[in-house]
Amino acid sequence: MDRHASTRAVFTLAIVLCASVAARGQGVRSDQGGPAPPTPPNPSLGELQGSAAQCAIQCTVFQYEMVARQARGLLATDTGFSQNVLSPVLDAQPPGTSGITQMANWNDDGGVVVRGQNAPMIPSRWQVWANAYDVGGSVAETDMLGSLDHTAAGAQLGVFRLLDSGSVLGVFSGFAHQDVDMLLDQKTGDIDSGQLGVVLRTADVSDYSLFASAVAYDAYQVGRQAARSEFDGSQASAYFERGCCIPVGAMSLGPSLAIQYTWLHQEDFVETLGAPNLTFAAKNTNSLRSTIGSRLTCGRHTTWGHVTPELRAHWMHEYLDCKTSVAMTAVAAAPSISTGVNMGRDWAVLGAGLNLELGCDVCLFAAYDLQLNERATYHVACCGMQW
C-alpha cells in the first residue's frame, strides 16, 4: 500500500470513530438532555389551605366553650345553693311539685332558718338559649410564612331539657362564617360551617360532669391572585369537662379540667382560573387540647334582677397538630408539601362574663375571652339570651 493509500485509510478510520462518538453523545443528550422535568410547585402556594384547617379548628374550640358555658349556667340556680356548707339539709316536696330543695340550718331558739330554695328546677321544664359571637384573631409571621388574619362571626341555638335537679340533656346547632387572609401574595379564603351536636350534664352536691359531641360541614373558598378553588370538608368532635364549685365567702370558685378532640377533613380539589392549576390531595388534621383553670363568680340582687359577674383564667395545651401540611402537584411534576401557619401549643385563656336574670324566665348574658400565646392572639365577644 502506498503512502497516500495509508493516509486515506487512517483518515477514514478517524472519521468513522468521530461519527461513532458523536452518535453516542447525541444519544445521551436525547435521553438525559431533553426537556427538563417540570419543577415541583412552590410550597408557598398552598400555605392558605393548611392554615384554613387550623383556623376552622380554632373556631370549633370557641364554639364548645360557649356551649359549655350555657350548660353550666342552666344549673347555676340548683348547684349554687347545694354547694354551701349548711346543715341540716331539708328536702321539701309539697304536693304537686318536684325537684324543690330547701337549704336550712337551726337557729339558737331551735327554729329552722331557710337559706335558699331552688323552686324553678322542675324536671319537665325546657329551656332555650341563643347567642351571637364575633372573633378577631391574628397570627404573627412564623416559619418563613407571612402573617395571617382570622375573623369569624356566627350564632348558636340550643334546646335543653332538665331531667332532674342535677341533670340536663340538650341539642344545639350553630353557623359560622370565617375569613382567612394571608398578607403575603394576596391569599384569601372563606369558610362557611354548620354544626349540630348534643350535650349532657350531670351534677351532685359539689361537682359536675359535662359531655358534648358534634359534627360539622365546612365549605371552603380560597384563592391566590388569579387562581381560585372551592372544596368541602367535615368535622367530628367531642368535649368533656369535669369541675366543682367551692364557696369562698360570698363568692364561688369553680376549678375545672376539660379535654376536646377534633378531627377535621378536607377533600381533594383542583384549582381553577389560574396557572399552574395545582391539584391538592385530601388531608386530615387532628387536634387534642386540654384546658385547666378556674372561674370566680359572685351573685348579687339588684333592681334589674339577679346579676352574676364572672372572671376566668385557664391554660390550654395542644397535644397533636398545631400546623397542617398539604400535598400538591402540578401537571407532570413531582408533588410538593406546603405547611400552613403554626398556631403554637400552649395558650393562656382569660375571660370575663356577666349574667342578668330578669325574673325566673329570661336571662341575658355577655362574655369576652382573650386567647393568646407567643404566635397568635384571639379576641372573642359573645352575647345572647336564655328562656
Coordinates of C-alpha atoms in Angstrom, one line a residue:
M1 CA 0.0 0.0 0.0
D2 CA 1.5 3.4 -1.0
R3 CA 1.8 6.2 1.4
H4 CA -1.3 8.0 0.0
A5 CA -3.5 4.9 0.5
S6 CA -2.3 4.5 4.0
T7 CA -3.1 8.2 4.7
R8 CA -6.6 7.8 3.3
A9 CA -7.2 4.7 5.4
V10 CA -6.1 6.5 8.6
F11 CA -8.4 9.5 7.8
T12 CA -11.3 7.2 7.0
L13 CA -10.9 5.3 10.3
A14 CA -10.7 8.6 12.2
I15 CA -13.9 9.9 10.6
V16 CA -15.7 6.7 11.5
L17 CA -14.5 6.9 15.1
C18 CA -15.6 10.5 15.4
A19 CA -19.0 9.8 13.9
S20 CA -19.5 6.9 16.3
V21 CA -18.6 9.1 19.3
A22 CA -20.8 11.9 18.1
A23 CA -23.7 9.5 17.7
R24 CA -23.2 8.1 21.2
G25 CA -23.1 11.6 22.6
Q26 CA -26.2 12.5 20.7
G27 CA -27.9 9.5 22.3
V28 CA -27.0 10.7 25.8
R29 CA -28.3 14.1 25.1
S30 CA -31.5 12.7 23.8
D31 CA -32.0 10.6 26.9
Q32 CA -30.8 13.0 29.6
G33 CA -30.5 16.4 28.0
G34 CA -34.0 16.7 26.6
P35 CA -36.7 19.0 28.1
A36 CA -36.2 19.3 31.8
P37 CA -38.8 17.7 34.0
P38 CA -41.5 20.2 35.4
T39 CA -40.4 21.9 38.5
P40 CA -42.4 21.0 41.6
P41 CA -44.8 23.8 42.7
N42 CA -43.5 26.3 45.1
P43 CA -44.5 25.2 48.7
S44 CA -45.7 28.7 49.5
L45 CA -48.6 28.3 47.0
G46 CA -50.5 26.0 49.4
E47 CA -50.0 27.8 52.7
L48 CA -53.5 29.1 52.8
Q49 CA -55.1 25.6 52.5
G50 CA -53.2 24.3 55.6
S51 CA -53.8 27.5 57.5
A52 CA -57.5 27.3 56.9
A53 CA -57.7 23.9 58.6
Q54 CA -56.1 25.3 61.8
C55 CA -58.5 28.3 61.7
A56 CA -61.5 26.1 61.4
I57 CA -60.3 24.1 64.5
Q58 CA -59.9 27.4 66.4
C59 CA -63.5 28.3 65.7
T60 CA -64.7 24.9 66.9
V61 CA -62.8 25.4 70.2
F62 CA -64.6 28.7 70.7
Q63 CA -68.0 27.2 69.9
Y64 CA -67.6 24.4 72.5
E65 CA -66.6 26.9 75.2
M66 CA -69.8 28.8 74.6
V67 CA -71.9 25.6 74.7
A68 CA -70.3 24.5 77.9
R69 CA -70.9 27.9 79.4
Q70 CA -74.6 27.6 78.7
A71 CA -74.8 24.1 80.2
R72 CA -73.1 25.3 83.4
G73 CA -75.4 28.3 83.6
L74 CA -78.6 26.3 83.3
L75 CA -77.9 24.6 86.6
A76 CA -76.5 27.6 88.4
T77 CA -79.7 28.0 90.5
D78 CA -79.5 24.4 91.7
T79 CA -75.8 23.9 92.4
G80 CA -75.2 27.4 93.8
F81 CA -77.2 26.6 97.0
S82 CA -76.2 22.9 97.2
Q83 CA -72.5 23.8 97.4
N84 CA -72.9 26.0 100.5
V85 CA -71.9 24.2 103.7
L86 CA -75.3 24.2 105.6
S87 CA -76.6 21.7 108.0
P88 CA -79.1 20.1 108.1
V89 CA -80.4 19.9 104.5
L90 CA -84.2 19.7 104.3
D91 CA -85.8 18.2 101.2
A92 CA -89.3 19.7 101.0
Q93 CA -91.7 18.1 98.5
P94 CA -95.0 20.0 98.5
P95 CA -97.9 18.2 96.9
G96 CA -97.9 18.6 93.1
T97 CA -94.3 19.7 92.8
S98 CA -91.0 18.1 92.3
G99 CA -87.3 19.0 92.3
I100 CA -87.7 21.6 95.0
T101 CA -84.9 21.7 97.6
Q102 CA -84.5 24.0 100.6
M103 CA -81.2 24.7 102.3
A104 CA -81.6 25.4 106.0
N105 CA -80.0 25.2 109.4
W106 CA -81.1 25.6 113.0
N107 CA -81.1 28.9 114.9
D108 CA -80.4 29.4 118.6
D109 CA -84.1 29.0 119.5
G110 CA -84.4 25.7 117.7
G111 CA -86.2 27.1 114.7
V112 CA -85.4 26.4 111.1
V113 CA -83.8 29.2 109.1
V114 CA -84.1 28.7 105.3
R115 CA -81.0 29.8 103.4
G116 CA -82.1 29.2 99.9
Q117 CA -84.6 27.4 97.6
N118 CA -84.3 26.3 94.0
A119 CA -88.0 26.0 93.2
P120 CA -87.6 26.8 89.5
M121 CA -85.8 23.5 88.9
I122 CA -88.7 21.4 87.6
P123 CA -87.7 18.2 85.8
S124 CA -90.2 18.6 82.9
R125 CA -89.1 22.1 82.1
W126 CA -87.5 23.0 78.7
Q127 CA -85.0 25.9 78.3
V128 CA -83.9 27.6 75.1
W129 CA -80.9 29.8 74.5
A130 CA -79.4 31.7 71.6
N131 CA -76.3 33.7 71.1
A132 CA -74.2 35.6 68.6
Y133 CA -70.5 35.9 68.6
D134 CA -67.6 37.7 66.9
V135 CA -64.0 36.6 66.7
G136 CA -61.0 38.6 65.7
G137 CA -57.5 37.0 65.6
S138 CA -54.1 37.3 64.1
V139 CA -51.0 35.0 63.8
A140 CA -47.6 36.6 63.5
E141 CA -45.0 35.8 60.9
T142 CA -43.6 32.3 61.7
D143 CA -41.6 29.5 59.9
M144 CA -40.9 31.7 56.9
L145 CA -44.6 32.4 56.4
G146 CA -46.4 35.7 56.2
S147 CA -48.7 36.9 58.9
L148 CA -52.4 35.8 59.0
D149 CA -55.6 37.5 59.9
H150 CA -58.6 35.4 61.0
T151 CA -62.1 36.7 61.7
A152 CA -65.3 34.8 62.4
A153 CA -68.9 35.6 63.1
G154 CA -71.7 33.2 63.9
A155 CA -74.7 32.2 66.0
Q156 CA -75.8 29.3 68.1
L157 CA -79.2 27.9 69.2
G158 CA -79.7 25.3 71.9
V159 CA -82.7 23.5 73.4
F160 CA -82.2 21.8 76.8
R161 CA -84.4 19.7 79.0
L162 CA -84.0 19.5 82.7
L163 CA -84.1 15.8 83.5
D164 CA -83.9 16.3 87.3
S165 CA -82.4 18.8 89.7
G166 CA -78.9 17.9 88.7
S167 CA -79.1 16.7 85.0
V168 CA -79.5 18.5 81.7
L169 CA -79.8 17.0 78.2
G170 CA -79.9 19.1 75.1
V171 CA -79.2 19.6 71.5
F172 CA -77.5 22.6 69.8
S173 CA -76.7 23.9 66.4
G174 CA -74.6 26.7 65.0
F175 CA -73.4 28.5 61.9
A176 CA -70.2 30.4 61.4
H177 CA -68.6 32.4 58.6
Q178 CA -64.9 32.8 58.7
D179 CA -62.4 35.0 56.7
V180 CA -58.8 33.9 56.5
D181 CA -56.3 36.3 54.9
M182 CA -52.6 35.8 54.5
L183 CA -51.0 39.2 53.9
L184 CA -48.2 37.7 51.7
D185 CA -49.1 37.1 48.0
Q186 CA -52.7 38.1 48.4
K187 CA -54.0 34.8 49.6
T188 CA -57.6 35.0 50.9
G189 CA -60.2 32.4 52.0
D190 CA -63.7 32.0 53.3
I191 CA -65.1 29.1 55.4
D192 CA -68.8 28.6 56.0
S193 CA -69.6 26.0 58.7
G194 CA -72.7 24.4 60.0
Q195 CA -72.6 22.4 63.3
L196 CA -75.1 20.1 65.1
G197 CA -74.5 18.5 68.5
V198 CA -75.7 17.1 71.8
V199 CA -74.8 17.9 75.3
L200 CA -75.3 16.2 78.7
R201 CA -74.5 17.5 82.1
T202 CA -74.8 15.7 85.4
A203 CA -74.2 17.2 88.9
D204 CA -74.2 16.2 92.5
V205 CA -73.7 18.2 95.7
S206 CA -70.4 19.8 94.9
D207 CA -69.2 18.8 91.4
Y208 CA -70.4 18.2 87.8
S209 CA -69.5 16.4 84.6
L210 CA -70.3 17.7 81.1
F211 CA -70.1 15.9 77.8
A212 CA -70.8 17.3 74.4
S213 CA -70.3 16.0 70.8
A214 CA -70.9 17.5 67.4
V215 CA -70.5 17.0 63.7
A216 CA -69.9 19.9 61.2
Y217 CA -69.9 20.6 57.5
D218 CA -67.3 23.1 56.1
A219 CA -67.4 24.8 52.7
Y220 CA -64.1 26.4 51.7
Q221 CA -63.4 29.1 49.1
V222 CA -59.8 30.0 48.7
G223 CA -57.7 32.0 46.2
R224 CA -54.3 33.4 45.4
Q225 CA -54.2 36.2 42.9
A226 CA -56.0 34.8 39.8
A227 CA -56.3 31.1 41.0
R228 CA -59.5 30.1 42.8
S229 CA -60.7 26.8 44.3
E230 CA -63.7 25.5 46.2
F231 CA -63.8 22.3 48.2
D232 CA -65.7 20.7 51.0
G233 CA -64.7 19.5 54.4
S234 CA -66.2 17.9 57.6
Q235 CA -65.5 17.7 61.3
A236 CA -66.3 15.3 64.1
S237 CA -65.5 16.4 67.7
A238 CA -66.1 15.6 71.3
Y239 CA -65.7 17.6 74.6
F240 CA -65.6 16.5 78.2
E241 CA -65.3 18.7 81.3
R242 CA -65.1 17.9 85.0
G243 CA -65.4 20.6 87.6
C244 CA -66.6 21.6 91.0
C245 CA -67.8 24.7 93.0
I246 CA -66.1 25.8 96.2
P247 CA -67.7 28.5 98.3
V248 CA -65.3 31.3 99.2
G249 CA -67.3 33.8 101.4
A250 CA -69.9 35.4 99.2
M251 CA -68.1 34.2 96.1
S252 CA -67.8 30.8 94.4
L253 CA -64.6 29.3 92.9
G254 CA -65.0 26.8 90.1
P255 CA -61.9 24.8 89.2
S256 CA -62.3 22.6 86.1
L257 CA -60.5 20.3 83.7
A258 CA -61.6 19.9 80.1
I259 CA -60.4 17.9 77.1
Q260 CA -61.5 18.4 73.5
Y261 CA -60.7 16.2 70.4
T262 CA -61.4 17.4 66.9
W263 CA -61.0 15.5 63.6
L264 CA -61.1 17.7 60.5
H265 CA -61.1 16.5 56.9
Q266 CA -60.5 18.5 53.7
E267 CA -61.4 16.9 50.4
D268 CA -59.1 16.9 47.4
F269 CA -59.6 19.6 44.7
V270 CA -58.1 21.2 41.7
E271 CA -57.6 25.0 41.3
T272 CA -59.4 26.8 38.6
L273 CA -58.9 30.1 36.7
G274 CA -55.2 30.2 37.1
A275 CA -51.8 28.5 36.3
P276 CA -50.5 26.0 37.1
N277 CA -53.8 24.6 38.1
L278 CA -52.5 22.8 41.2
T279 CA -54.1 19.6 42.4
F280 CA -54.4 19.3 46.2
A281 CA -54.6 15.9 48.0
A282 CA -57.2 15.2 50.7
K283 CA -56.0 15.9 54.2
N284 CA -56.9 15.1 57.8
T285 CA -56.0 17.2 60.8
N286 CA -56.3 16.0 64.4
S287 CA -56.5 18.3 67.4
L288 CA -56.4 17.2 71.1
R289 CA -56.5 20.1 73.6
S290 CA -56.7 20.1 77.4
T291 CA -57.9 23.1 79.3
I292 CA -57.3 23.6 83.1
G293 CA -58.1 26.6 85.2
S294 CA -60.9 28.1 87.3
R295 CA -63.8 30.6 87.4
L296 CA -64.7 33.1 90.0
T297 CA -68.4 34.2 90.4
C298 CA -70.3 36.4 92.8
G299 CA -74.1 36.8 92.6
R300 CA -75.9 40.0 93.7
H301 CA -79.5 41.1 93.7
T302 CA -80.2 44.5 92.0
T303 CA -83.3 46.4 90.9
W304 CA -82.7 45.0 87.4
G305 CA -82.6 41.4 88.6
H306 CA -80.0 38.9 89.9
V307 CA -76.6 39.8 88.5
T308 CA -73.7 37.3 88.4
P309 CA -70.3 38.5 87.2
E310 CA -67.6 36.0 86.3
L311 CA -63.8 36.1 85.9
R312 CA -61.9 33.1 84.5
A313 CA -58.3 32.1 83.7
H314 CA -57.2 28.8 82.0
W315 CA -54.2 27.2 80.4
M316 CA -54.8 25.3 77.1
H317 CA -52.4 22.8 75.6
E318 CA -52.4 21.2 72.1
Y319 CA -51.1 17.6 72.0
L320 CA -51.5 16.8 68.3
D321 CA -51.4 19.0 65.2
C322 CA -50.6 22.7 65.7
K323 CA -50.0 23.1 62.0
T324 CA -51.3 21.4 58.9
S325 CA -49.4 20.3 55.8
V326 CA -51.0 19.5 52.4
A327 CA -49.6 17.8 49.3
M328 CA -50.0 19.5 46.0
T329 CA -48.9 18.7 42.4
A330 CA -48.7 20.5 39.0
V331 CA -49.2 18.7 35.7
A332 CA -46.4 16.1 35.2
A333 CA -44.5 17.4 38.1
A334 CA -43.3 15.9 41.4
P335 CA -45.5 16.6 44.4
S336 CA -44.7 19.3 46.8
I337 CA -45.6 19.7 50.5
S338 CA -46.9 23.0 51.8
T339 CA -47.3 23.8 55.5
G340 CA -49.7 26.4 56.9
V341 CA -49.1 28.6 59.9
N342 CA -48.1 27.2 63.2
M343 CA -50.7 28.2 65.9
G344 CA -48.5 27.1 68.8
R345 CA -49.1 24.5 71.5
D346 CA -49.7 26.5 74.7
W347 CA -52.3 29.2 75.2
A348 CA -53.4 31.5 78.0
V349 CA -57.2 31.9 78.1
L350 CA -58.5 34.9 80.1
G351 CA -62.1 36.0 80.2
A352 CA -65.0 37.8 81.9
G353 CA -68.7 37.5 81.7
L354 CA -72.0 38.8 83.1
N355 CA -75.4 37.1 83.6
L356 CA -78.5 39.1 84.3
E357 CA -81.6 37.1 85.4
L358 CA -84.8 39.0 84.7
G359 CA -87.4 37.2 86.8
C360 CA -87.5 33.4 86.6
D361 CA -88.0 33.1 82.8
V362 CA -85.4 35.2 81.0
C363 CA -81.6 35.6 81.4
L364 CA -79.3 37.9 79.4
F365 CA -75.6 37.2 79.2
A366 CA -72.5 38.6 77.7
A367 CA -68.9 37.4 77.7
Y368 CA -65.4 38.3 76.4
D369 CA -62.4 36.0 76.1
L370 CA -58.8 36.6 75.2
Q371 CA -56.8 33.6 73.9
L372 CA -53.1 34.2 73.2
N373 CA -49.6 32.8 73.0
E374 CA -46.3 33.8 71.5
R375 CA -47.6 33.3 68.0
A376 CA -51.3 34.2 68.0
T377 CA -53.9 36.4 69.6
Y378 CA -57.6 36.0 69.5
H379 CA -60.5 38.2 70.9
V380 CA -63.9 36.6 71.3
A381 CA -67.1 38.5 72.2
C382 CA -70.4 36.8 72.8
C383 CA -73.9 37.8 73.9
G384 CA -77.3 36.2 74.0
M385 CA -80.5 35.3 75.8
Q386 CA -81.9 32.2 77.7
W387 CA -85.6 31.5 78.1

